[in-house]
């Protein structure tokens, strides 16, 4: 009996140790003094990665402008590189592979091919196999001008703002919400990232000496406490040139607001431990996010991006005109018959020009009825029978057990085509950070422009291929 109890105690101890090991992760937060010499900065980054990786850390965090800091706009623009294919980022990717660590590098000076007079301030995350898993362009630009004090720091002079909040990135140390420096002064961004289930908030920074002394610790601790997240803020420190000096004090703060690491005013790094079980305890003991008054205020009006940025195109791809062959009238547009994959007596189903999820298709009555109330009883019965049949088909094709099935019945409900139609969107676990965010994407999917974060239209060939495949699948589907 004693042996049994001893074995039981040992087993429980091993389970606790294993659980602790799974929930605790070491990270390094770095501090450096970037200058205009990109090679010298890269040498500093390389040494920090080499030294920090020996401390058994899984991820290393670098400050804003870790690539370079120049003292004038012309040199800043001239030194910028693309993220994809740029030699500096390629060097960072090689470091990640060589030392088997994840890297947070932010904000880099990203070349803006669409506007050579501006750059983007871009935070990237690189995994331990050298892949760029996500990029975030700084939303809030630091613009301060006080003529009587001879102060002018206007990031907008040379930088274009980003357009999206980026969904948190899953990493070995937790789910990371990406931001940059001045973003920390806008609590809505941090709260939105936490609503999207971030566990760590990152603020790679180059805070000025004056603002750092006044606000740095206070702001970062506040973001950690109010969002019950770890906050990691790598920092620039010291004099970069005769015009600019940074505050330093790279920090790691825990969800209770305790400072776990502070690099002070020296270059180098500090190691901190991220304990996701402790984070869960803080959130469980004081569940502030379940106490939020969603009936009074909301953060759902987000411009959210989940996929990585693609290299920018010089101009939008031209829209492929419909073929001269047979088509069906769908409100004010025509649907090529080759894109229709199912017809019933009074309804038809066709593939979509812009898909919110893979397999996003539409069902419409053959007659151009604008609202549900305009359908006859026979049309309504046929319409809903077709919806049920197509939903079953799409779940089978895409190997899912769920669909979002929705009708925007009238302009105030988001209807943009004056022809009743039903969206059928196959769903998989985790396809959206929060389930209801699919409705934000649906609201945007018919309103594409160069500034609107919707997907571009698919080619006619792509849609025809999908429709043909679905028609072929229907033959087997009907047989069963």
CSV table of C-alpha atoms in Angstrom, one decimal:
chain,number,residue,atom,x,y,z
A,1,UNK,CA,0.0,0.0,0.0
A,2,UNK,CA,2.8,2.4,0.9
A,3,UNK,CA,4.5,1.6,-2.4
A,4,UNK,CA,1.3,2.4,-4.3
A,5,UNK,CA,0.9,5.7,-2.5
A,6,UNK,CA,4.6,6.6,-3.2
A,7,UNK,CA,4.1,5.8,-6.9
A,8,UNK,CA,0.9,7.8,-7.0
A,9,UNK,CA,2.7,10.8,-5.4
A,10,UNK,CA,5.6,10.5,-7.9
A,11,UNK,CA,3.2,10.3,-10.8
A,12,UNK,CA,1.4,13.4,-9.6
A,13,UNK,CA,4.7,15.2,-9.2
A,14,UNK,CA,5.8,14.3,-12.7
A,15,UNK,CA,2.5,15.4,-14.1
A,16,UNK,CA,2.8,18.8,-12.4
A,17,UNK,CA,6.4,19.2,-13.6
A,18,UNK,CA,5.3,18.3,-17.1
A,19,UNK,CA,2.4,20.7,-17.0
A,20,UNK,CA,4.7,23.5,-15.7
A,21,UNK,CA,7.2,22.7,-18.5
A,22,UNK,CA,4.4,23.0,-21.1
A,23,UNK,CA,3.1,26.3,-19.7
A,24,UNK,CA,6.4,28.1,-19.0
A,25,UNK,CA,8.5,29.5,-21.8
A,26,UNK,CA,11.7,31.6,-21.7
A,27,UNK,CA,12.0,34.7,-23.9
A,28,UNK,CA,14.6,37.3,-24.3
A,29,UNK,CA,13.8,41.0,-24.7
A,30,UNK,CA,16.6,43.0,-26.3
A,31,UNK,CA,17.9,46.6,-26.2
A,32,UNK,CA,20.3,48.2,-28.7
A,33,UNK,CA,21.4,51.5,-30.2
A,34,UNK,CA,20.7,51.6,-33.9
A,35,UNK,CA,22.6,54.0,-36.1
A,36,UNK,CA,22.6,54.8,-39.9
A,37,UNK,CA,25.1,51.9,-40.6
A,38,UNK,CA,22.9,48.8,-41.4
A,39,UNK,CA,25.9,46.5,-41.3
A,40,UNK,CA,26.8,47.6,-37.8
A,41,UNK,CA,23.2,47.1,-36.7
A,42,UNK,CA,23.0,43.7,-38.2
A,43,UNK,CA,26.3,42.7,-36.4
A,44,UNK,CA,24.7,43.8,-33.1
A,45,UNK,CA,21.5,41.9,-33.8
A,46,UNK,CA,23.5,38.8,-34.7
A,47,UNK,CA,25.5,38.9,-31.4
A,48,UNK,CA,22.3,39.4,-29.4
A,49,UNK,CA,20.6,36.4,-31.1
A,50,UNK,CA,23.7,34.3,-30.6
A,51,UNK,CA,24.1,35.2,-26.9
A,52,UNK,CA,20.4,35.0,-26.0
A,53,UNK,CA,19.8,31.7,-27.7
A,54,UNK,CA,22.3,30.1,-25.3
A,55,UNK,CA,19.9,31.0,-22.5
A,56,UNK,CA,17.4,28.3,-23.7
A,57,UNK,CA,14.9,30.9,-24.9
A,58,UNK,CA,12.3,30.1,-27.5
A,59,UNK,CA,11.8,33.6,-28.8
A,60,UNK,CA,13.8,36.8,-29.0
A,61,UNK,CA,12.2,40.3,-29.2
A,62,UNK,CA,14.0,43.2,-31.0
A,63,UNK,CA,13.1,46.9,-30.9
A,64,UNK,CA,11.6,49.2,-33.5
A,65,UNK,CA,14.2,50.4,-36.1
A,66,UNK,CA,16.5,47.5,-35.3
A,67,UNK,CA,17.6,47.7,-39.0
A,68,UNK,CA,18.7,51.4,-38.9
A,69,UNK,CA,18.0,54.9,-37.7
A,70,UNK,CA,19.1,57.8,-40.0
A,71,UNK,CA,19.0,61.5,-39.2
A,72,UNK,CA,17.2,62.6,-42.4
A,73,UNK,CA,14.3,61.6,-44.6
A,74,UNK,CA,16.3,61.1,-47.8
A,75,UNK,CA,18.6,58.5,-46.2
A,76,UNK,CA,15.7,56.9,-44.4
A,77,UNK,CA,13.9,56.3,-47.7
A,78,UNK,CA,17.0,55.3,-49.6
A,79,UNK,CA,17.9,52.6,-47.0
A,80,UNK,CA,14.5,51.0,-47.0
A,81,UNK,CA,14.1,47.4,-48.3
A,82,UNK,CA,11.2,45.1,-49.1
A,83,UNK,CA,10.3,42.6,-46.5
A,84,UNK,CA,10.1,39.7,-48.9
A,85,UNK,CA,13.5,39.4,-50.7
A,86,UNK,CA,15.2,42.2,-48.7
A,87,UNK,CA,18.8,41.4,-47.7
A,88,UNK,CA,18.4,42.5,-44.1
A,89,UNK,CA,15.3,40.4,-43.5
A,90,UNK,CA,16.9,37.5,-45.3
A,91,UNK,CA,19.8,37.8,-42.7
A,92,UNK,CA,17.3,37.8,-39.9
A,93,UNK,CA,15.7,34.6,-41.3
A,94,UNK,CA,19.1,32.9,-41.5
A,95,UNK,CA,19.7,33.8,-37.8
A,96,UNK,CA,16.4,32.2,-36.8
A,97,UNK,CA,17.3,29.0,-38.5
A,98,UNK,CA,20.9,28.9,-37.3
A,99,UNK,CA,20.0,29.4,-33.7
A,100,UNK,CA,16.6,27.6,-33.8
A,101,UNK,CA,14.6,30.5,-32.3
A,102,UNK,CA,11.6,32.6,-33.2
A,103,UNK,CA,12.3,36.3,-33.7
A,104,UNK,CA,10.1,39.4,-33.3
A,105,UNK,CA,11.7,42.1,-35.4
A,106,UNK,CA,9.9,45.4,-35.3
A,107,UNK,CA,9.3,47.9,-36.9
A,108,UNK,CA,11.5,47.6,-39.9
A,109,UNK,CA,11.7,50.3,-42.6
A,110,UNK,CA,9.7,48.5,-45.4
A,111,UNK,CA,10.0,49.8,-48.9
A,112,UNK,CA,6.7,51.2,-50.3
A,113,UNK,CA,6.7,50.4,-54.0
A,114,UNK,CA,3.3,52.2,-54.4
A,115,UNK,CA,4.6,55.5,-53.0
A,116,UNK,CA,8.4,56.0,-53.2
A,117,UNK,CA,8.1,59.1,-51.0
A,118,UNK,CA,7.0,56.9,-48.1
A,119,UNK,CA,7.8,53.7,-46.3
A,120,UNK,CA,5.9,51.4,-43.9
A,121,UNK,CA,7.0,50.8,-40.3
A,122,UNK,CA,6.6,47.0,-40.3
A,123,UNK,CA,6.8,44.5,-37.4
A,124,UNK,CA,7.5,40.9,-38.6
A,125,UNK,CA,7.6,37.6,-36.8
A,126,UNK,CA,10.0,34.9,-38.1
A,127,UNK,CA,9.7,31.2,-37.0
A,128,UNK,CA,12.7,28.9,-36.2
A,129,UNK,CA,12.6,27.5,-39.8
A,130,UNK,CA,13.1,31.0,-41.2
A,131,UNK,CA,9.5,31.6,-42.4
A,132,UNK,CA,7.9,35.0,-42.1
A,133,UNK,CA,4.7,34.0,-40.4
A,134,UNK,CA,3.2,37.5,-40.1
A,135,UNK,CA,3.7,41.2,-40.8
A,136,UNK,CA,2.0,44.2,-39.1
A,137,UNK,CA,2.3,47.8,-40.4
A,138,UNK,CA,2.2,50.4,-37.7
A,139,UNK,CA,-1.3,52.0,-37.4
A,140,UNK,CA,-0.6,55.0,-35.3
A,141,UNK,CA,2.2,57.4,-36.5
A,142,UNK,CA,4.0,59.5,-34.0
A,143,UNK,CA,3.5,63.2,-35.1
A,144,UNK,CA,4.5,65.9,-32.6
A,145,UNK,CA,5.3,69.5,-33.6
A,146,UNK,CA,6.0,72.2,-30.9
A,147,UNK,CA,7.5,75.2,-32.8
A,148,UNK,CA,8.2,77.2,-29.6
A,149,UNK,CA,10.4,74.4,-28.3
A,150,UNK,CA,11.9,73.7,-31.8
A,151,UNK,CA,10.4,70.2,-31.6
A,152,UNK,CA,9.3,68.4,-34.8
A,153,UNK,CA,9.0,64.6,-34.9
A,154,UNK,CA,6.5,63.7,-37.6
A,155,UNK,CA,6.6,60.1,-38.7
A,156,UNK,CA,4.0,60.8,-41.3
A,157,UNK,CA,6.6,62.9,-43.2
A,158,UNK,CA,8.2,59.7,-44.4
A,159,UNK,CA,5.8,56.8,-43.4
A,160,UNK,CA,2.4,55.5,-44.5
A,161,UNK,CA,0.1,54.1,-41.8
A,162,UNK,CA,-1.1,50.5,-41.9
A,163,UNK,CA,-4.7,49.7,-42.5
A,164,UNK,CA,-5.4,46.6,-40.4
A,165,UNK,CA,-5.3,45.1,-37.0
A,166,UNK,CA,-3.5,41.7,-37.4
A,167,UNK,CA,-5.0,38.7,-35.8
A,168,UNK,CA,-2.8,37.3,-32.9
A,169,UNK,CA,0.0,34.9,-34.1
A,170,UNK,CA,0.4,31.5,-32.5
A,171,UNK,CA,4.0,31.0,-31.4
A,172,UNK,CA,5.8,28.6,-29.0
A,173,UNK,CA,5.5,31.1,-26.2
A,174,UNK,CA,1.8,32.0,-26.6
A,175,UNK,CA,-0.5,33.9,-28.9
A,176,UNK,CA,1.1,37.2,-29.7
A,177,UNK,CA,-0.7,40.5,-30.5
A,178,UNK,CA,1.5,42.7,-32.7
A,179,UNK,CA,1.9,46.5,-32.3
A,180,UNK,CA,4.7,49.0,-32.5
A,181,UNK,CA,5.8,51.8,-30.1
A,182,UNK,CA,3.3,54.7,-30.3
A,183,UNK,CA,0.4,52.1,-30.7
A,184,UNK,CA,0.6,51.5,-26.9
A,185,UNK,CA,-1.0,54.9,-26.3
A,186,UNK,CA,-4.2,53.7,-28.0
A,187,UNK,CA,-5.8,51.2,-25.6
A,188,UNK,CA,-8.5,50.1,-28.1
A,189,UNK,CA,-5.9,48.3,-30.2
A,190,UNK,CA,-4.5,46.3,-27.2
A,191,UNK,CA,-8.1,45.5,-26.1
A,192,UNK,CA,-9.1,44.4,-29.6
A,193,UNK,CA,-6.1,42.1,-29.7
A,194,UNK,CA,-7.0,40.6,-26.3
A,195,UNK,CA,-10.6,40.1,-27.5
A,196,UNK,CA,-9.0,38.2,-30.3
A,197,UNK,CA,-7.4,36.0,-27.7
A,198,UNK,CA,-3.9,37.4,-27.5
A,199,UNK,CA,-1.8,36.2,-24.5
A,200,UNK,CA,1.2,38.5,-25.1
A,201,UNK,CA,1.2,42.1,-26.4
A,202,UNK,CA,4.4,43.3,-28.1
A,203,UNK,CA,5.5,46.9,-28.5
A,204,UNK,CA,8.9,47.1,-30.1
A,205,UNK,CA,9.8,50.7,-29.5
A,206,UNK,CA,12.2,53.6,-29.9
A,207,UNK,CA,10.7,55.9,-27.3
A,208,UNK,CA,12.1,59.4,-27.0
A,209,UNK,CA,14.0,60.2,-23.8
A,210,UNK,CA,11.5,62.8,-22.6
A,211,UNK,CA,8.3,60.7,-23.2
A,212,UNK,CA,10.0,57.6,-21.9
A,213,UNK,CA,10.9,59.2,-18.6
A,214,UNK,CA,7.3,60.4,-18.2
A,215,UNK,CA,5.2,57.5,-19.5
A,216,UNK,CA,7.0,54.4,-20.6
A,217,UNK,CA,6.6,52.2,-17.5
A,218,UNK,CA,3.1,53.5,-16.7
A,219,UNK,CA,1.7,52.8,-20.2
A,220,UNK,CA,3.2,49.3,-20.5
A,221,UNK,CA,2.1,48.3,-17.0
A,222,UNK,CA,-1.4,49.7,-17.7
A,223,UNK,CA,-1.7,47.7,-21.0
A,224,UNK,CA,-0.6,44.5,-19.1
A,225,UNK,CA,-3.0,45.0,-16.2
A,226,UNK,CA,-6.1,46.1,-18.1
A,227,UNK,CA,-5.8,43.3,-20.7
A,228,UNK,CA,-4.4,40.6,-18.3
A,229,UNK,CA,-1.7,39.9,-20.8
A,230,UNK,CA,2.1,39.7,-20.8
A,231,UNK,CA,3.6,42.8,-22.4
A,232,UNK,CA,7.0,42.6,-24.1
A,233,UNK,CA,8.5,45.9,-25.2
A,234,UNK,CA,12.0,45.7,-26.7
A,235,UNK,CA,13.6,49.1,-26.9
A,236,UNK,CA,16.2,51.4,-28.4
A,237,UNK,CA,18.5,53.2,-26.0
A,238,UNK,CA,21.0,56.0,-26.0
A,239,UNK,CA,22.1,58.5,-28.7
A,240,UNK,CA,21.6,57.4,-32.4
A,241,UNK,CA,22.8,60.7,-33.8
A,242,UNK,CA,23.0,64.3,-32.9
A,243,UNK,CA,19.2,64.7,-33.3
A,244,UNK,CA,17.8,61.7,-31.6
A,245,UNK,CA,18.1,59.8,-28.3
A,246,UNK,CA,16.0,56.9,-27.0
A,247,UNK,CA,14.9,56.1,-23.4
A,248,UNK,CA,15.7,52.4,-23.2
A,249,UNK,CA,14.3,50.2,-20.4
A,250,UNK,CA,13.2,47.3,-22.5
A,251,UNK,CA,10.5,45.6,-20.4
A,252,UNK,CA,8.7,42.4,-19.9
A,253,UNK,CA,5.6,42.8,-17.7
A,254,UNK,CA,3.3,40.0,-16.4
A,255,UNK,CA,-0.5,40.1,-16.4
A,256,UNK,CA,-0.6,41.4,-12.8
A,257,UNK,CA,1.5,44.4,-13.8
A,258,UNK,CA,4.8,43.1,-12.3
A,259,UNK,CA,8.0,44.0,-14.2
A,260,UNK,CA,9.8,40.7,-14.8
A,261,UNK,CA,12.7,42.2,-16.8
A,262,UNK,CA,14.1,45.7,-17.3
A,263,UNK,CA,17.2,46.3,-19.5
A,264,UNK,CA,17.7,49.7,-17.9
A,265,UNK,CA,20.0,52.1,-19.9
A,266,UNK,CA,22.4,49.5,-21.2
A,267,UNK,CA,22.5,47.6,-24.5
A,268,UNK,CA,22.0,43.8,-24.2
A,269,UNK,CA,19.1,41.6,-23.3
A,270,UNK,CA,17.2,40.3,-20.3
A,271,UNK,CA,15.5,36.8,-20.0
A,272,UNK,CA,12.0,36.5,-18.6
A,273,UNK,CA,9.6,33.5,-18.2
A,274,UNK,CA,6.2,33.4,-19.7
A,275,UNK,CA,3.8,31.3,-17.6
A,276,UNK,CA,0.6,30.7,-19.4
A,277,UNK,CA,-1.0,28.9,-16.5
A,278,UNK,CA,-0.4,32.0,-14.3
A,279,UNK,CA,-2.0,34.1,-17.0
A,280,UNK,CA,-5.1,31.8,-16.9
A,281,UNK,CA,-5.2,32.2,-13.1
A,282,UNK,CA,-5.2,36.0,-13.3
A,283,UNK,CA,-8.0,35.9,-15.9
A,284,UNK,CA,-9.9,33.3,-14.0
A,285,UNK,CA,-9.7,35.1,-10.6
A,286,UNK,CA,-10.7,38.4,-12.1
A,287,UNK,CA,-12.6,37.8,-15.3
A,288,UNK,CA,-12.8,41.4,-16.5
A,289,UNK,CA,-13.5,40.5,-20.1
A,290,UNK,CA,-16.6,38.6,-19.2
A,291,UNK,CA,-17.7,41.7,-17.3
A,292,UNK,CA,-17.4,44.0,-20.3
A,293,UNK,CA,-20.7,45.7,-21.3
A,294,UNK,CA,-21.0,44.5,-24.9
A,295,UNK,CA,-24.6,45.8,-24.8
A,296,UNK,CA,-23.2,49.3,-24.2
A,297,UNK,CA,-20.0,49.4,-26.2
A,298,UNK,CA,-18.2,47.1,-28.6
A,299,UNK,CA,-15.0,46.6,-30.5
A,300,UNK,CA,-16.4,44.6,-33.4
A,301,UNK,CA,-15.9,47.4,-36.0
A,302,UNK,CA,-12.4,46.2,-36.8
A,303,UNK,CA,-10.4,46.2,-39.9
A,304,UNK,CA,-8.9,42.8,-39.3
A,305,UNK,CA,-6.3,40.9,-41.3
A,306,UNK,CA,-5.5,37.2,-40.6
A,307,UNK,CA,-3.4,36.3,-43.6
A,308,UNK,CA,0.1,37.6,-44.2
A,309,UNK,CA,0.8,40.6,-46.4
A,310,UNK,CA,1.4,39.7,-50.1
A,311,UNK,CA,4.1,41.6,-52.0
A,312,UNK,CA,2.3,44.8,-53.4
A,313,UNK,CA,1.2,44.9,-57.0
A,314,UNK,CA,1.9,48.0,-59.1
A,315,UNK,CA,-1.8,48.1,-59.9
A,316,UNK,CA,-5.0,46.1,-59.3
A,317,UNK,CA,-5.4,43.1,-61.6
A,318,UNK,CA,-8.0,43.9,-64.3
A,319,UNK,CA,-11.4,42.3,-63.8
A,320,UNK,CA,-12.1,39.5,-66.2
A,321,UNK,CA,-15.1,40.3,-68.3
A,322,UNK,CA,-17.8,37.6,-68.4
A,323,UNK,CA,-17.9,35.4,-71.6
A,324,UNK,CA,-20.2,36.1,-74.4
A,325,UNK,CA,-22.0,32.8,-73.8
A,326,UNK,CA,-25.2,32.1,-71.9
A,327,UNK,CA,-25.6,33.7,-68.5
A,328,UNK,CA,-28.2,34.3,-65.8
A,329,UNK,CA,-29.3,37.7,-64.6
A,330,UNK,CA,-28.4,38.2,-60.9
A,331,UNK,CA,-29.7,41.7,-59.9
A,332,UNK,CA,-27.5,44.2,-61.8
A,333,UNK,CA,-24.9,41.6,-62.8
A,334,UNK,CA,-24.7,38.5,-65.0
A,335,UNK,CA,-23.6,35.1,-63.8
A,336,UNK,CA,-22.0,33.0,-66.6
A,337,UNK,CA,-23.8,29.7,-67.0
A,338,UNK,CA,-20.4,28.0,-66.7
A,339,UNK,CA,-20.3,29.2,-63.0
A,340,UNK,CA,-23.7,27.6,-62.1
A,341,UNK,CA,-23.3,24.1,-60.6
A,342,UNK,CA,-26.9,23.3,-59.6
A,343,UNK,CA,-30.4,24.2,-60.8
A,344,UNK,CA,-33.8,23.2,-59.5
A,345,UNK,CA,-37.2,24.1,-61.0
A,346,UNK,CA,-37.2,27.6,-59.5
A,347,UNK,CA,-33.7,28.2,-58.0
A,348,UNK,CA,-30.0,27.9,-58.9
A,349,UNK,CA,-26.6,27.7,-57.1
A,350,UNK,CA,-23.4,29.3,-58.4
A,351,UNK,CA,-19.8,29.8,-57.2
A,352,UNK,CA,-18.8,33.1,-55.8
A,353,UNK,CA,-16.6,35.9,-57.2
A,354,UNK,CA,-15.0,36.6,-53.7
A,355,UNK,CA,-15.0,33.8,-51.1
A,356,UNK,CA,-15.1,34.6,-47.4
A,357,UNK,CA,-14.3,30.9,-46.7
A,358,UNK,CA,-13.3,28.1,-49.1
A,359,UNK,CA,-16.5,26.8,-50.7
A,360,UNK,CA,-18.4,30.0,-50.2
A,361,UNK,CA,-21.3,29.7,-52.8
A,362,UNK,CA,-24.6,31.4,-53.4
A,363,UNK,CA,-28.2,30.3,-54.0
A,364,UNK,CA,-30.8,32.5,-55.7
A,365,UNK,CA,-34.3,32.2,-57.1
A,366,UNK,CA,-34.3,32.1,-60.9
A,367,UNK,CA,-36.8,35.0,-61.0
A,368,UNK,CA,-35.3,38.3,-59.9
A,369,UNK,CA,-37.2,38.6,-56.5
A,370,UNK,CA,-35.5,41.3,-54.4
A,371,UNK,CA,-36.8,40.3,-50.9
A,372,UNK,CA,-38.0,37.1,-49.2
A,373,UNK,CA,-41.5,38.7,-49.1
A,374,UNK,CA,-41.5,38.9,-52.9
A,375,UNK,CA,-41.3,35.1,-53.3
A,376,UNK,CA,-44.3,33.0,-54.1
A,377,UNK,CA,-45.0,30.1,-51.8
A,378,UNK,CA,-43.7,27.7,-54.5
A,379,UNK,CA,-40.6,29.8,-55.0
A,380,UNK,CA,-39.9,29.9,-51.2
A,381,UNK,CA,-40.3,26.2,-50.8
A,382,UNK,CA,-38.0,25.5,-53.8
A,383,UNK,CA,-35.5,28.2,-52.6
A,384,UNK,CA,-35.1,26.7,-49.1
A,385,UNK,CA,-35.0,23.2,-50.4
A,386,UNK,CA,-32.2,24.2,-52.7
A,387,UNK,CA,-30.3,25.9,-49.8
A,388,UNK,CA,-30.5,22.7,-47.7
A,389,UNK,CA,-29.3,20.5,-50.6
A,390,UNK,CA,-26.4,22.8,-51.5
A,391,UNK,CA,-25.3,23.1,-47.8
A,392,UNK,CA,-25.2,19.4,-47.5
A,393,UNK,CA,-23.2,19.2,-50.7
A,394,UNK,CA,-20.6,21.8,-49.7
A,395,UNK,CA,-20.1,20.2,-46.3
A,396,UNK,CA,-19.4,16.9,-48.0
A,397,UNK,CA,-17.0,18.5,-50.5
A,398,UNK,CA,-15.1,20.5,-47.9
A,399,UNK,CA,-15.2,17.8,-45.2
A,400,UNK,CA,-16.9,20.0,-42.6
A,401,UNK,CA,-19.7,19.6,-40.2
A,402,UNK,CA,-20.8,23.2,-40.0
A,403,UNK,CA,-21.8,26.1,-42.3
A,404,UNK,CA,-22.7,29.7,-41.9
A,405,UNK,CA,-25.9,30.1,-43.8
A,406,UNK,CA,-27.1,33.7,-44.1
A,407,UNK,CA,-29.4,36.0,-46.1
A,408,UNK,CA,-28.9,39.8,-46.1
A,409,UNK,CA,-32.6,40.7,-46.7
A,410,UNK,CA,-32.7,44.4,-47.5
A,411,UNK,CA,-30.1,47.2,-47.8
A,412,UNK,CA,-30.0,47.8,-44.0
A,413,UNK,CA,-29.0,44.2,-43.5
A,414,UNK,CA,-26.1,44.6,-45.9
A,415,UNK,CA,-27.8,43.5,-49.2
A,416,UNK,CA,-25.8,45.0,-52.1
A,417,UNK,CA,-27.4,43.1,-55.0
A,418,UNK,CA,-31.2,43.6,-55.5
A,419,UNK,CA,-31.8,39.9,-56.0
A,420,UNK,CA,-32.5,37.7,-53.0
A,421,UNK,CA,-29.7,35.3,-52.4
A,422,UNK,CA,-28.3,33.1,-49.6
A,423,UNK,CA,-24.6,32.8,-48.7
A,424,UNK,CA,-23.5,29.2,-47.8
A,425,UNK,CA,-20.0,29.2,-46.2
A,426,UNK,CA,-18.5,25.9,-45.0
A,427,UNK,CA,-16.9,26.4,-41.6
A,428,UNK,CA,-14.0,24.7,-39.8
A,429,UNK,CA,-12.8,25.1,-36.2
A,430,UNK,CA,-10.5,28.1,-35.8
A,431,UNK,CA,-11.1,29.5,-39.3
A,432,UNK,CA,-11.9,32.9,-37.6
A,433,UNK,CA,-10.4,34.0,-34.3
A,434,UNK,CA,-13.9,34.8,-33.1
A,435,UNK,CA,-16.9,33.1,-34.8
A,436,UNK,CA,-18.9,36.3,-35.5
A,437,UNK,CA,-16.0,38.0,-37.3
A,438,UNK,CA,-17.1,36.2,-40.4
A,439,UNK,CA,-19.9,38.7,-40.6
A,440,UNK,CA,-17.4,41.5,-40.8
A,441,UNK,CA,-15.7,39.8,-43.8
A,442,UNK,CA,-19.1,39.1,-45.4
A,443,UNK,CA,-20.1,42.8,-45.0
A,444,UNK,CA,-16.9,43.8,-46.9
A,445,UNK,CA,-16.8,41.1,-49.6
A,446,UNK,CA,-18.9,43.0,-52.1
A,447,UNK,CA,-17.2,46.4,-51.6
A,448,UNK,CA,-13.6,45.8,-52.8
A,449,UNK,CA,-11.4,48.8,-53.6
A,450,UNK,CA,-7.7,49.6,-53.3
A,451,UNK,CA,-8.3,50.9,-49.8
A,452,UNK,CA,-10.9,48.4,-48.6
A,453,UNK,CA,-9.6,45.3,-46.9
A,454,UNK,CA,-11.6,42.8,-49.0
A,455,UNK,CA,-10.4,40.0,-51.2
A,456,UNK,CA,-9.8,40.7,-54.9
A,457,UNK,CA,-12.1,39.0,-57.4
A,458,UNK,CA,-11.3,35.5,-58.6
A,459,UNK,CA,-10.6,34.8,-62.2
A,460,UNK,CA,-13.4,33.4,-64.4
A,461,UNK,CA,-11.3,30.3,-65.1
A,462,UNK,CA,-10.9,29.6,-61.4
A,463,UNK,CA,-14.7,29.9,-60.8
A,464,UNK,CA,-15.5,27.8,-63.9
A,465,UNK,CA,-13.1,25.1,-62.7
A,466,UNK,CA,-14.7,25.0,-59.3
A,467,UNK,CA,-18.3,24.9,-60.8
A,468,UNK,CA,-17.3,22.0,-63.1
A,469,UNK,CA,-15.8,20.1,-60.2
A,470,UNK,CA,-19.0,20.6,-58.1
A,471,UNK,CA,-21.2,19.5,-61.0
A,472,UNK,CA,-19.1,16.3,-61.3
A,473,UNK,CA,-19.3,15.7,-57.6
A,474,UNK,CA,-23.1,16.1,-57.7
A,475,UNK,CA,-23.3,13.0,-60.0
A,476,UNK,CA,-21.8,10.8,-57.2
A,477,UNK,CA,-23.6,12.8,-54.5
A,478,UNK,CA,-27.0,12.1,-56.2
A,479,UNK,CA,-26.1,8.4,-56.6
A,480,UNK,CA,-25.7,8.1,-52.9
